[in-house]
Amino acid sequence: MVPELADDYSAFLKIDLPKELNAATESVEDMLTRLEEFQSLIHMVEADGFQAVNTLTTEILGRKDELKQLGERIDGLDSLVIRVKQDVDKLETLLSTAEAEANASEGAPLLKALGSLFTKKPVVDLPGPSRNVQSSTFTSPDIFSADKVFGPPDAPSTEPE
């Protein structure tokens, strides 16, 4: 009985190594094939990416002068915005001074008082000191002129279309 038991155990422990390794080998080869395909795909994407970067770089360098002109125009517009802001601030100060002198800030703003000039309603005397007091004369501040910045309206445009 011992020999039979030994034969049963030996049959149970017999391994067909080439058969068992064949499945693992096929699995590994399949994975290697997929990794090679993935690697070739990555190389194609990298090559296309580098080509796209090179193309874009060439186009940007070709338009360098246009970009420089655009930057200068943007800087000019920035200066224009600053100048207009300064002019508006000056005019607001002058308007506030004029309202204070006309005593209009207490009830009726200067613009409402000027609006009465264009209607047929009788002019209402605003409260405050006598209107006969001579006020200082208005001096127009030097403000921005579009012709100085953009050129006369007749001038042909230099912008490319």
Coordinates of C-alpha atoms in Angstrom, one line a residue:
M1 CA 0.0 0.0 0.0
V2 CA 2.8 2.4 0.7
P3 CA 4.1 2.0 -2.9
E4 CA 0.7 2.9 -4.2
L5 CA 0.4 5.8 -1.9
A6 CA 3.8 7.0 -3.0
D7 CA 2.8 6.6 -6.7
D8 CA -0.3 8.7 -6.1
Y9 CA 1.6 11.4 -4.4
S10 CA 4.3 11.5 -7.0
A11 CA 1.6 11.7 -9.8
F12 CA 0.0 14.6 -7.8
L13 CA 3.4 16.4 -7.5
K14 CA 4.4 15.9 -11.2
I15 CA 4.4 19.2 -12.9
D16 CA 4.7 19.7 -16.6
L17 CA 7.0 22.7 -16.4
P18 CA 7.0 23.6 -20.1
K19 CA 3.2 23.6 -20.2
E20 CA 2.9 25.8 -17.1
L21 CA 5.6 28.2 -18.2
N22 CA 4.1 28.5 -21.7
A23 CA 1.0 30.3 -20.3
A24 CA 3.2 32.7 -18.3
T25 CA 5.5 33.3 -21.3
E26 CA 2.6 34.1 -23.6
S27 CA 1.2 36.5 -21.0
V28 CA 4.6 38.3 -20.7
E29 CA 5.0 38.4 -24.5
D30 CA 1.5 39.9 -24.8
M31 CA 2.3 42.6 -22.3
L32 CA 5.7 43.3 -24.0
T33 CA 3.9 43.8 -27.3
R34 CA 1.4 46.2 -25.7
L35 CA 4.2 48.1 -24.0
E36 CA 6.0 48.4 -27.4
E37 CA 2.9 49.7 -29.0
F38 CA 2.3 52.2 -26.2
Q39 CA 6.0 53.3 -26.5
S40 CA 5.7 53.9 -30.2
L41 CA 2.5 55.9 -29.7
I42 CA 4.3 58.0 -27.1
H43 CA 7.1 58.7 -29.5
M44 CA 4.7 59.7 -32.3
V45 CA 2.9 62.1 -29.9
E46 CA 6.3 63.6 -28.8
A47 CA 7.4 64.0 -32.4
D48 CA 4.2 65.7 -33.4
G49 CA 4.4 67.9 -30.3
F50 CA 8.0 69.0 -31.1
Q51 CA 7.0 69.6 -34.7
A52 CA 4.0 71.7 -33.6
V53 CA 6.2 73.7 -31.2
N54 CA 8.8 74.3 -33.9
T55 CA 6.1 75.4 -36.3
L56 CA 4.5 77.8 -33.8
T57 CA 7.9 79.2 -32.8
T58 CA 8.7 79.9 -36.5
E59 CA 5.3 81.6 -37.0
I60 CA 5.8 83.7 -33.8
L61 CA 9.3 84.7 -34.8
G62 CA 8.0 85.6 -38.3
R63 CA 5.4 87.9 -36.7
K64 CA 7.9 89.5 -34.3
D65 CA 7.7 92.9 -35.9
E66 CA 3.9 92.9 -35.9
L67 CA 3.9 91.9 -32.2
K68 CA 6.3 94.7 -31.4
Q69 CA 4.1 97.2 -33.2
L70 CA 1.0 95.8 -31.3
G71 CA 2.9 96.2 -28.0
E72 CA 3.8 99.8 -28.9
R73 CA 0.1 100.6 -29.8
I74 CA -1.0 99.0 -26.5
D75 CA 1.5 101.2 -24.6
G76 CA 0.2 104.2 -26.5
L77 CA -3.4 103.4 -25.6
D78 CA -2.3 102.9 -22.0
S79 CA -0.7 106.4 -22.0
L80 CA -3.9 107.7 -23.6
V81 CA -6.1 106.2 -20.9
I82 CA -3.8 107.8 -18.2
R83 CA -4.0 111.2 -19.9
V84 CA -7.8 111.1 -20.3
K85 CA -8.1 110.1 -16.6
Q86 CA -6.0 113.1 -15.6
D87 CA -8.1 115.4 -17.9
V88 CA -11.3 114.1 -16.4
D89 CA -9.9 114.7 -12.9
K90 CA -9.0 118.3 -13.8
L91 CA -12.5 118.9 -15.3
E92 CA -14.2 117.4 -12.2
T93 CA -12.1 119.7 -10.0
L94 CA -13.1 122.7 -12.1
L95 CA -16.7 121.7 -12.0
S96 CA -16.6 121.3 -8.3
T97 CA -15.1 124.7 -7.9
A98 CA -17.7 126.2 -10.3
E99 CA -20.5 124.6 -8.3
A100 CA -19.1 125.9 -5.1
E101 CA -18.8 129.4 -6.5
A102 CA -22.3 129.3 -7.9
N103 CA -23.5 127.9 -4.5
A104 CA -25.2 125.2 -6.5
S105 CA -24.0 122.3 -4.4
E106 CA -26.6 123.1 -1.7
G107 CA -29.7 122.4 -3.8
A108 CA -29.5 122.5 -7.5
P109 CA -26.3 121.4 -9.3
L110 CA -24.8 123.6 -11.9
L111 CA -26.0 121.4 -14.8
K112 CA -29.6 121.8 -13.6
A113 CA -29.2 125.6 -13.5
L114 CA -27.8 125.5 -17.0
G115 CA -30.7 123.3 -18.1
S116 CA -33.1 126.2 -17.2
L117 CA -31.5 128.2 -20.0
F118 CA -33.1 125.9 -22.6
T119 CA -36.6 125.8 -21.2
K120 CA -39.3 128.5 -21.1
K121 CA -39.8 128.2 -17.3
P122 CA -38.9 131.2 -15.2
V123 CA -35.4 131.0 -13.7
V124 CA -35.5 130.2 -10.0
D125 CA -33.1 132.2 -7.9
L126 CA -30.9 129.8 -6.0
P127 CA -30.3 130.4 -2.3
G128 CA -27.0 131.9 -1.2
P129 CA -25.0 135.0 -1.6
S130 CA -26.0 137.6 -4.2
R131 CA -25.6 136.6 -7.8
N132 CA -24.2 139.9 -8.7
V133 CA -20.8 139.0 -7.2
Q134 CA -18.2 138.8 -10.0
S135 CA -16.7 135.2 -10.1
S136 CA -13.4 134.3 -11.5
T137 CA -13.2 133.8 -15.2
F138 CA -13.1 130.3 -16.5
T139 CA -9.9 129.1 -18.1
S140 CA -10.2 125.9 -20.1
P141 CA -7.5 123.4 -19.2
D142 CA -5.3 121.8 -21.8
I143 CA -7.1 118.5 -22.5
F144 CA -6.4 115.6 -24.8
S145 CA -7.1 115.9 -28.5
A146 CA -7.9 112.8 -30.5
D147 CA -6.3 114.3 -33.6
K148 CA -3.0 114.5 -31.8
V149 CA -3.1 110.9 -30.7
F150 CA -4.7 109.2 -33.7
G151 CA -4.1 111.7 -36.5
P152 CA -6.6 113.7 -38.5
P153 CA -9.8 111.9 -39.5
D154 CA -8.9 112.3 -43.2
A155 CA -5.6 110.4 -42.8
P156 CA -5.6 106.9 -44.3
S157 CA -5.4 104.0 -41.8
T158 CA -2.1 102.3 -41.6
E159 CA -3.5 99.2 -40.0
P160 CA -3.2 95.9 -42.0
E161 CA -6.6 94.3 -42.7

